[in-house]
Amino acid sequence: MVTNLSKEFLNNHSIYHIFTGSTAYGLANKESDIDQKAFVILPANYLLTRNKEWETQTFHDPDIEFHSLKKAINLLNGQNPTVLETLFVPDRFIIKQSSEGKKLREHRHLFLSQNCFYSFGGYAKDQLMRIKNGIDKAEKKDKDIHLKHVLEQMLFQMKQKYPSLKSGIFQVKDVFRDDYEKQQVNFDIRFDNISLTEINGIVSELSTTYRNYNKKISHQSKKSEAKLFKHAMHLFRLLLMGIEVLKTGELNVYREKDRDFLLNIRNKKYEWDELFAMADDLFLQLEEAKRTSILPEKTDAEKIDQFYFKLISEHYNL
């Protein structure tokens, strides 16, 4: 596997490079890092080998995350919020854009679907759990709801790895406590046909996550109050962005309309109980936005594959 490529080399072969994070959201303050992301197409001799392809590398001062174009396409198709938003930042935050990068940005709506409900909502639920755990307000029911979400997210992501999940039903029905107060999970599982290899793989991954969940939660490092309010700001940003994209089909990265509200959260202008109540309301709005969304139910995998093949073919003059 190709590792430890230099920043200069990756910069030279990047096709799209932008400012992201708080800078792109319009929410930066004097303590904020300057975050950047870039997508890279390596020279052919780095790809046409027997080794595993290079995918991702991170540098600091400033913080730059480089992804191979293939890795970026997969993250975009999975509606990963931090990668999806790179294609929707205002033009002023673009550092570099080749012809391939321009085409990628022009085709950004290929990567939008109702699955934004799961990705934006999922990241928001993770932030909420961090906050409640950080202020010792995470009750058993909070952990049960969060575990259900974590397992649902896993099943959604595993559809690429286990094709049978796309045609059958493997759903989390509920997470509950047994007579000994131990977490238990019920699933609804229905398949006309599934291989033993796939069912073993799915169950094994879910079981590992289930066994490790509470251990991971209890070992989360405690955050300062400032960090927790920053998490809260991004919790609300994710919910607002998710609702907007499901309703309008557009992803607004720069938070001009709600900037003051979000900064007031960061600056501790709200009490925690007030924030939790507002978050509950926005989670309900997110569900309603999915129910009435103008976005397609899922992305068109064939169109995305064709677009990726055309982009790579033209880059290498195939």
mmCIF file of C-alpha atoms in Angstrom:
data_model
loop_
_atom_site.group_PDB
_atom_site.id
_atom_site.type_symbol
_atom_site.label_atom_id
_atom_site.label_comp_id
_atom_site.label_asym_id
_atom_site.label_seq_id
_atom_site.Cartn_x
_atom_site.Cartn_y
_atom_site.Cartn_z
ATOM 1 C CA MET A 1 0.000 0.000 0.000
ATOM 2 C CA VAL A 2 1.243 3.504 -0.839
ATOM 3 C CA THR A 3 1.727 5.484 2.396
ATOM 4 C CA ASN A 4 3.294 8.703 3.629
ATOM 5 C CA LEU A 5 3.043 10.710 0.452
ATOM 6 C CA SER A 6 4.317 14.244 0.875
ATOM 7 C CA LYS A 7 1.973 17.186 1.243
ATOM 8 C CA GLU A 8 3.606 18.834 -1.774
ATOM 9 C CA PHE A 9 3.035 15.733 -3.915
ATOM 10 C CA LEU A 10 -0.624 15.477 -2.882
ATOM 11 C CA ASN A 11 -1.158 19.196 -3.444
ATOM 12 C CA ASN A 12 0.278 18.856 -6.947
ATOM 13 C CA HIS A 13 -2.125 16.034 -7.802
ATOM 14 C CA SER A 14 -5.221 17.401 -6.090
ATOM 15 C CA ILE A 15 -8.178 18.202 -8.334
ATOM 16 C CA TYR A 16 -10.293 19.977 -5.724
ATOM 17 C CA HIS A 17 -9.101 21.740 -2.556
ATOM 18 C CA ILE A 18 -11.256 23.848 -0.257
ATOM 19 C CA PHE A 19 -11.588 25.463 3.152
ATOM 20 C CA THR A 20 -14.084 23.592 5.291
ATOM 21 C CA GLY A 21 -15.152 23.391 8.939
ATOM 22 C CA SER A 22 -16.063 26.507 10.922
ATOM 23 C CA THR A 23 -14.497 28.769 8.292
ATOM 24 C CA ALA A 24 -16.855 27.500 5.587
ATOM 25 C CA TYR A 25 -19.833 27.547 7.987
ATOM 26 C CA GLY A 26 -19.178 31.192 8.857
ATOM 27 C CA LEU A 27 -18.855 30.182 12.514
ATOM 28 C CA ALA A 28 -15.125 30.556 13.142
ATOM 29 C CA ASN A 29 -13.733 32.423 16.113
ATOM 30 C CA LYS A 30 -10.168 33.235 17.151
ATOM 31 C CA GLU A 31 -9.678 29.726 18.590
ATOM 32 C CA SER A 32 -10.931 27.930 15.468
ATOM 33 C CA ASP A 33 -8.626 25.755 13.398
ATOM 34 C CA ILE A 34 -8.276 26.367 9.670
ATOM 35 C CA ASP A 35 -9.579 23.110 8.217
ATOM 36 C CA GLN A 36 -9.110 22.054 4.610
ATOM 37 C CA LYS A 37 -10.015 19.058 2.459
ATOM 38 C CA ALA A 38 -8.711 17.990 -0.931
ATOM 39 C CA PHE A 39 -9.474 15.236 -3.446
ATOM 40 C CA VAL A 40 -6.596 13.643 -5.326
ATOM 41 C CA ILE A 41 -6.060 11.642 -8.513
ATOM 42 C CA LEU A 42 -2.656 9.966 -8.259
ATOM 43 C CA PRO A 43 -0.475 9.245 -11.308
ATOM 44 C CA ALA A 44 -1.341 5.955 -13.017
ATOM 45 C CA ASN A 45 1.798 4.180 -11.792
ATOM 46 C CA TYR A 46 0.540 4.591 -8.198
ATOM 47 C CA LEU A 47 -2.725 2.851 -9.069
ATOM 48 C CA LEU A 48 -1.760 0.079 -11.470
ATOM 49 C CA THR A 49 -0.027 -2.073 -8.886
ATOM 50 C CA ARG A 50 -0.882 -5.164 -6.852
ATOM 51 C CA ASN A 51 -0.861 -3.157 -3.653
ATOM 52 C CA LYS A 52 -3.912 -1.722 -1.947
ATOM 53 C CA GLU A 53 -4.697 1.746 -3.252
ATOM 54 C CA TRP A 54 -3.812 4.854 -1.267
ATOM 55 C CA GLU A 55 -6.977 6.393 0.189
ATOM 56 C CA THR A 56 -6.521 9.062 2.848
ATOM 57 C CA GLN A 57 -3.811 11.109 4.531
ATOM 58 C CA THR A 58 -3.976 13.957 7.044
ATOM 59 C CA PHE A 59 -1.549 16.785 7.797
ATOM 60 C CA HIS A 60 -1.623 19.451 10.520
ATOM 61 C CA ASP A 61 -0.774 23.156 10.809
ATOM 62 C CA PRO A 62 -2.975 23.728 8.896
ATOM 63 C CA ASP A 63 -5.267 20.711 9.140
ATOM 64 C CA ILE A 64 -5.597 19.221 5.654
ATOM 65 C CA GLU A 65 -7.331 15.948 4.868
ATOM 66 C CA PHE A 66 -6.542 14.427 1.464
ATOM 67 C CA HIS A 67 -8.780 11.724 -0.051
ATOM 68 C CA SER A 68 -8.321 9.743 -3.228
ATOM 69 C CA LEU A 69 -11.091 10.547 -5.692
ATOM 70 C CA LYS A 70 -12.476 7.008 -5.344
ATOM 71 C CA LYS A 71 -12.612 7.313 -1.543
ATOM 72 C CA ALA A 72 -14.240 10.741 -1.879
ATOM 73 C CA ILE A 73 -16.862 9.426 -4.309
ATOM 74 C CA ASN A 74 -17.756 6.611 -1.909
ATOM 75 C CA LEU A 75 -18.018 9.020 1.029
ATOM 76 C CA LEU A 76 -20.129 11.386 -1.061
ATOM 77 C CA ASN A 77 -22.415 8.570 -2.117
ATOM 78 C CA GLY A 78 -22.769 7.589 1.549
ATOM 79 C CA GLN A 79 -23.859 11.182 2.224
ATOM 80 C CA ASN A 80 -21.065 11.714 4.723
ATOM 81 C CA PRO A 81 -21.842 15.292 5.879
ATOM 82 C CA THR A 82 -18.257 16.514 6.244
ATOM 83 C CA VAL A 83 -17.393 15.342 2.719
ATOM 84 C CA LEU A 84 -20.716 16.135 1.038
ATOM 85 C CA GLU A 85 -20.539 19.757 2.154
ATOM 86 C CA THR A 86 -17.200 20.212 0.327
ATOM 87 C CA LEU A 87 -19.063 20.376 -2.997
ATOM 88 C CA PHE A 88 -21.484 23.022 -1.721
ATOM 89 C CA VAL A 89 -19.194 25.605 -0.112
ATOM 90 C CA PRO A 90 -19.396 29.101 -1.626
ATOM 91 C CA ASP A 91 -16.886 29.753 -4.413
ATOM 92 C CA ARG A 92 -14.750 31.985 -2.183
ATOM 93 C CA PHE A 93 -13.708 28.952 -0.128
ATOM 94 C CA ILE A 94 -12.272 27.055 -3.096
ATOM 95 C CA ILE A 95 -8.459 26.992 -2.971
ATOM 96 C CA LYS A 96 -7.877 24.928 -6.103
ATOM 97 C CA GLN A 97 -10.160 23.463 -8.750
ATOM 98 C CA SER A 98 -8.984 21.572 -11.830
ATOM 99 C CA SER A 99 -11.263 20.702 -14.762
ATOM 100 C CA GLU A 100 -12.063 17.413 -13.015
ATOM 101 C CA GLY A 101 -12.806 19.250 -9.776
ATOM 102 C CA LYS A 102 -15.109 21.635 -11.622
ATOM 103 C CA LYS A 103 -17.026 18.721 -13.154
ATOM 104 C CA LEU A 104 -17.305 17.080 -9.752
ATOM 105 C CA ARG A 105 -18.784 20.257 -8.312
ATOM 106 C CA GLU A 106 -21.140 20.633 -11.304
ATOM 107 C CA HIS A 107 -22.472 17.115 -10.675
ATOM 108 C CA ARG A 108 -22.815 17.520 -6.909
ATOM 109 C CA HIS A 109 -26.564 16.882 -6.891
ATOM 110 C CA LEU A 110 -25.887 13.302 -7.988
ATOM 111 C CA PHE A 111 -24.906 12.636 -4.377
ATOM 112 C CA LEU A 112 -28.044 13.954 -2.666
ATOM 113 C CA SER A 113 -30.819 11.629 -1.546
ATOM 114 C CA GLN A 114 -33.184 11.053 1.349
ATOM 115 C CA ASN A 115 -30.342 9.183 3.038
ATOM 116 C CA CYS A 116 -29.232 12.640 4.219
ATOM 117 C CA PHE A 117 -31.811 12.004 6.953
ATOM 118 C CA TYR A 118 -29.670 9.184 8.332
ATOM 119 C CA SER A 119 -26.276 10.815 7.885
ATOM 120 C CA PHE A 120 -27.015 14.343 9.127
ATOM 121 C CA GLY A 121 -29.411 13.067 11.772
ATOM 122 C CA GLY A 122 -26.911 10.391 12.785
ATOM 123 C CA TYR A 123 -24.034 12.818 13.234
ATOM 124 C CA ALA A 124 -26.368 15.070 15.240
ATOM 125 C CA LYS A 125 -27.368 12.187 17.528
ATOM 126 C CA ASP A 126 -23.701 11.412 18.102
ATOM 127 C CA GLN A 127 -23.106 15.028 19.144
ATOM 128 C CA LEU A 128 -26.126 14.927 21.457
ATOM 129 C CA MET A 129 -24.845 11.780 23.154
ATOM 130 C CA ARG A 130 -21.378 13.338 23.632
ATOM 131 C CA ILE A 131 -22.981 16.352 25.292
ATOM 132 C CA LYS A 132 -25.279 14.383 27.601
ATOM 133 C CA ASN A 133 -22.438 12.067 28.548
ATOM 134 C CA GLY A 134 -20.163 15.067 29.133
ATOM 135 C CA ILE A 135 -22.549 16.705 31.599
ATOM 136 C CA ASP A 136 -23.593 13.398 33.217
ATOM 137 C CA LYS A 137 -27.152 13.609 31.879
ATOM 138 C CA ALA A 138 -27.059 10.495 29.715
ATOM 139 C CA GLU A 139 -29.866 8.322 31.091
ATOM 140 C CA LYS A 140 -30.434 4.650 30.247
ATOM 141 C CA LYS A 141 -33.106 5.558 27.702
ATOM 142 C CA ASP A 142 -30.679 7.965 25.996
ATOM 143 C CA LYS A 143 -28.115 5.176 25.650
ATOM 144 C CA ASP A 144 -30.770 2.780 24.337
ATOM 145 C CA ILE A 145 -31.950 5.285 21.711
ATOM 146 C CA HIS A 146 -28.376 6.017 20.706
ATOM 147 C CA LEU A 147 -27.436 2.335 20.418
ATOM 148 C CA LYS A 148 -30.454 1.826 18.133
ATOM 149 C CA HIS A 149 -29.222 4.676 15.974
ATOM 150 C CA VAL A 150 -25.644 3.322 15.905
ATOM 151 C CA LEU A 151 -26.841 -0.116 14.775
ATOM 152 C CA GLU A 152 -29.149 1.433 12.152
ATOM 153 C CA GLN A 153 -26.240 3.470 10.807
ATOM 154 C CA MET A 154 -24.104 0.340 10.615
ATOM 155 C CA LEU A 155 -26.770 -1.513 8.636
ATOM 156 C CA PHE A 156 -27.096 1.434 6.259
ATOM 157 C CA GLN A 157 -23.336 1.570 5.674
ATOM 158 C CA MET A 158 -23.032 -2.217 5.307
ATOM 159 C CA LYS A 159 -25.263 -2.219 2.210
ATOM 160 C CA GLN A 160 -22.156 -1.650 0.104
ATOM 161 C CA LYS A 161 -20.381 -4.598 1.701
ATOM 162 C CA TYR A 162 -23.338 -7.016 1.908
ATOM 163 C CA PRO A 163 -25.520 -6.714 -1.238
ATOM 164 C CA SER A 164 -28.356 -8.818 0.233
ATOM 165 C CA LEU A 165 -29.188 -5.936 2.600
ATOM 166 C CA LYS A 166 -30.431 -3.983 -0.420
ATOM 167 C CA SER A 167 -33.164 -6.500 -1.236
ATOM 168 C CA GLY A 168 -34.080 -8.020 2.145
ATOM 169 C CA ILE A 169 -35.164 -6.618 5.494
ATOM 170 C CA PHE A 170 -32.718 -6.382 8.397
ATOM 171 C CA GLN A 171 -34.026 -3.704 10.735
ATOM 172 C CA VAL A 172 -33.579 -2.769 14.386
ATOM 173 C CA LYS A 173 -37.038 -3.063 15.958
ATOM 174 C CA ASP A 174 -36.154 -1.813 19.410
ATOM 175 C CA VAL A 175 -33.519 -1.608 22.132
ATOM 176 C CA PHE A 176 -34.789 -2.418 25.611
ATOM 177 C CA ARG A 177 -33.710 -3.494 29.103
ATOM 178 C CA ASP A 178 -34.286 -7.042 30.316
ATOM 179 C CA ASP A 179 -35.169 -8.039 33.899
ATOM 180 C CA TYR A 180 -31.508 -7.637 34.846
ATOM 181 C CA GLU A 181 -31.316 -4.114 33.311
ATOM 182 C CA LYS A 182 -29.039 -5.366 30.531
ATOM 183 C CA GLN A 183 -29.434 -3.828 27.075
ATOM 184 C CA GLN A 184 -31.101 -6.134 24.551
ATOM 185 C CA VAL A 185 -31.831 -5.608 20.866
ATOM 186 C CA ASN A 186 -34.692 -6.989 18.761
ATOM 187 C CA PHE A 187 -34.331 -7.200 14.978
ATOM 188 C CA ASP A 188 -36.826 -7.739 12.167
ATOM 189 C CA ILE A 189 -35.045 -9.994 9.642
ATOM 190 C CA ARG A 190 -36.640 -11.193 6.398
ATOM 191 C CA PHE A 191 -34.839 -12.473 3.305
ATOM 192 C CA ASP A 192 -35.941 -14.633 0.412
ATOM 193 C CA ASN A 193 -32.314 -15.642 -0.011
ATOM 194 C CA ILE A 194 -29.036 -14.713 1.715
ATOM 195 C CA SER A 195 -25.696 -16.495 1.866
ATOM 196 C CA LEU A 196 -24.305 -17.872 5.121
ATOM 197 C CA THR A 197 -21.174 -15.761 4.562
ATOM 198 C CA GLU A 198 -23.199 -12.568 4.447
ATOM 199 C CA ILE A 199 -25.435 -13.343 7.414
ATOM 200 C CA ASN A 200 -22.415 -14.339 9.511
ATOM 201 C CA GLY A 201 -20.589 -11.137 8.560
ATOM 202 C CA ILE A 202 -23.575 -8.899 9.330
ATOM 203 C CA VAL A 203 -24.315 -10.552 12.678
ATOM 204 C CA SER A 204 -20.639 -10.557 13.667
ATOM 205 C CA GLU A 205 -20.201 -6.817 13.026
ATOM 206 C CA LEU A 206 -23.440 -5.912 14.788
ATOM 207 C CA SER A 207 -22.589 -8.153 17.759
ATOM 208 C CA THR A 208 -19.157 -6.584 18.172
ATOM 209 C CA THR A 209 -20.657 -3.090 18.192
ATOM 210 C CA TYR A 210 -23.360 -4.172 20.637
ATOM 211 C CA ARG A 211 -20.818 -5.693 23.046
ATOM 212 C CA ASN A 212 -18.529 -2.671 22.952
ATOM 213 C CA TYR A 213 -21.118 0.118 22.955
ATOM 214 C CA ASN A 214 -21.408 0.933 26.668
ATOM 215 C CA LYS A 215 -17.684 0.407 27.203
ATOM 216 C CA LYS A 216 -16.964 2.990 24.495
ATOM 217 C CA ILE A 217 -19.512 5.462 25.865
ATOM 218 C CA SER A 218 -18.174 5.186 29.417
ATOM 219 C CA HIS A 219 -14.603 5.749 28.233
ATOM 220 C CA GLN A 220 -15.351 8.873 26.204
ATOM 221 C CA SER A 221 -13.018 11.573 27.418
ATOM 222 C CA LYS A 222 -14.690 14.358 29.333
ATOM 223 C CA LYS A 223 -14.818 17.656 27.489
ATOM 224 C CA SER A 224 -14.547 21.189 28.782
ATOM 225 C CA GLU A 225 -17.708 23.263 28.923
ATOM 226 C CA ALA A 226 -16.497 25.282 25.935
ATOM 227 C CA LYS A 227 -16.028 22.081 23.911
ATOM 228 C CA LEU A 228 -19.488 20.837 24.859
ATOM 229 C CA PHE A 229 -21.155 24.073 23.750
ATOM 230 C CA LYS A 230 -19.184 23.835 20.507
ATOM 231 C CA HIS A 231 -20.613 20.320 20.069
ATOM 232 C CA ALA A 232 -24.055 21.800 20.712
ATOM 233 C CA MET A 233 -23.549 24.439 18.028
ATOM 234 C CA HIS A 234 -22.661 21.748 15.495
ATOM 235 C CA LEU A 235 -25.539 19.550 16.660
ATOM 236 C CA PHE A 236 -27.973 22.312 15.688
ATOM 237 C CA ARG A 237 -26.079 23.141 12.501
ATOM 238 C CA LEU A 238 -26.345 19.515 11.352
ATOM 239 C CA LEU A 239 -30.058 19.373 12.091
ATOM 240 C CA LEU A 240 -30.768 22.661 10.309
ATOM 241 C CA MET A 241 -28.686 21.632 7.286
ATOM 242 C CA GLY A 242 -30.347 18.220 7.166
ATOM 243 C CA ILE A 243 -33.853 19.696 7.269
ATOM 244 C CA GLU A 244 -32.987 22.216 4.537
ATOM 245 C CA VAL A 245 -31.444 19.738 2.136
ATOM 246 C CA LEU A 246 -34.366 17.313 2.484
ATOM 247 C CA LYS A 247 -36.882 20.103 1.947
ATOM 248 C CA THR A 248 -35.166 22.114 -0.776
ATOM 249 C CA GLY A 249 -32.635 19.788 -2.428
ATOM 250 C CA GLU A 250 -29.896 22.326 -1.674
ATOM 251 C CA LEU A 251 -27.141 22.066 0.921
ATOM 252 C CA ASN A 252 -26.399 25.459 2.478
ATOM 253 C CA VAL A 253 -22.972 25.214 4.081
ATOM 254 C CA TYR A 254 -22.457 28.883 4.957
ATOM 255 C CA ARG A 255 -24.963 29.510 7.757
ATOM 256 C CA GLU A 256 -25.868 33.106 7.028
ATOM 257 C CA LYS A 257 -29.512 32.991 8.192
ATOM 258 C CA ASP A 258 -28.940 31.228 11.502
ATOM 259 C CA ARG A 259 -25.370 32.345 12.208
ATOM 260 C CA ASP A 260 -26.307 34.474 15.242
ATOM 261 C CA PHE A 261 -28.396 31.663 16.731
ATOM 262 C CA LEU A 262 -25.583 29.127 16.327
ATOM 263 C CA LEU A 263 -22.942 31.465 17.737
ATOM 264 C CA ASN A 264 -25.201 32.218 20.718
ATOM 265 C CA ILE A 265 -25.254 28.482 21.437
ATOM 266 C CA ARG A 266 -21.464 28.347 21.282
ATOM 267 C CA ASN A 267 -21.266 31.402 23.530
ATOM 268 C CA LYS A 268 -23.408 29.681 26.228
ATOM 269 C CA LYS A 269 -26.465 31.908 25.855
ATOM 270 C CA TYR A 270 -28.818 28.940 26.386
ATOM 271 C CA GLU A 271 -29.337 26.486 29.239
ATOM 272 C CA TRP A 272 -28.849 22.782 28.508
ATOM 273 C CA ASP A 273 -32.488 21.844 29.129
ATOM 274 C CA GLU A 274 -33.563 24.578 26.720
ATOM 275 C CA LEU A 275 -31.162 23.271 24.079
ATOM 276 C CA PHE A 276 -32.323 19.675 24.548
ATOM 277 C CA ALA A 277 -35.962 20.732 24.085
ATOM 278 C CA MET A 278 -35.129 22.638 20.890
ATOM 279 C CA ALA A 279 -33.099 19.687 19.602
ATOM 280 C CA ASP A 280 -36.036 17.310 20.198
ATOM 281 C CA ASP A 281 -38.225 19.611 18.110
ATOM 282 C CA LEU A 282 -35.678 19.740 15.285
ATOM 283 C CA PHE A 283 -35.330 15.942 15.234
ATOM 284 C CA LEU A 284 -39.116 15.799 14.687
ATOM 285 C CA GLN A 285 -38.809 18.388 11.913
ATOM 286 C CA LEU A 286 -36.059 16.267 10.340
ATOM 287 C CA GLU A 287 -38.384 13.254 10.286
ATOM 288 C CA GLU A 288 -41.136 15.321 8.682
ATOM 289 C CA ALA A 289 -38.682 16.712 6.125
ATOM 290 C CA LYS A 290 -37.758 13.168 5.109
ATOM 291 C CA ARG A 291 -41.410 12.169 4.801
ATOM 292 C CA THR A 292 -42.111 15.063 2.401
ATOM 293 C CA SER A 293 -38.637 15.337 0.833
ATOM 294 C CA ILE A 294 -38.191 16.310 -2.810
ATOM 295 C CA LEU A 295 -34.956 14.302 -2.971
ATOM 296 C CA PRO A 296 -34.866 10.813 -4.509
ATOM 297 C CA GLU A 297 -35.108 7.911 -2.081
ATOM 298 C CA LYS A 298 -31.536 6.899 -2.902
ATOM 299 C CA THR A 299 -28.729 7.970 -5.196
ATOM 300 C CA ASP A 300 -28.424 6.505 -8.691
ATOM 301 C CA ALA A 301 -25.411 4.194 -8.278
ATOM 302 C CA GLU A 302 -25.162 3.511 -12.013
ATOM 303 C CA LYS A 303 -24.999 7.208 -12.898
ATOM 304 C CA ILE A 304 -22.359 7.809 -10.232
ATOM 305 C CA ASP A 305 -20.268 4.872 -11.501
ATOM 306 C CA GLN A 306 -20.520 6.183 -15.060
ATOM 307 C CA PHE A 307 -19.556 9.680 -13.952
ATOM 308 C CA TYR A 308 -16.550 8.381 -12.001
ATOM 309 C CA PHE A 309 -15.399 6.227 -14.937
ATOM 310 C CA LYS A 310 -15.692 9.165 -17.346
ATOM 311 C CA LEU A 311 -13.774 11.476 -15.018
ATOM 312 C CA ILE A 312 -10.932 8.982 -14.559
ATOM 313 C CA SER A 313 -10.877 8.041 -18.259
ATOM 314 C CA GLU A 314 -10.548 11.645 -19.344
ATOM 315 C CA HIS A 315 -7.856 12.331 -16.749
ATOM 316 C CA TYR A 316 -5.684 9.433 -17.973
ATOM 317 C CA ASN A 317 -6.640 9.946 -21.668
ATOM 318 C CA LEU A 318 -7.993 6.405 -21.930
#
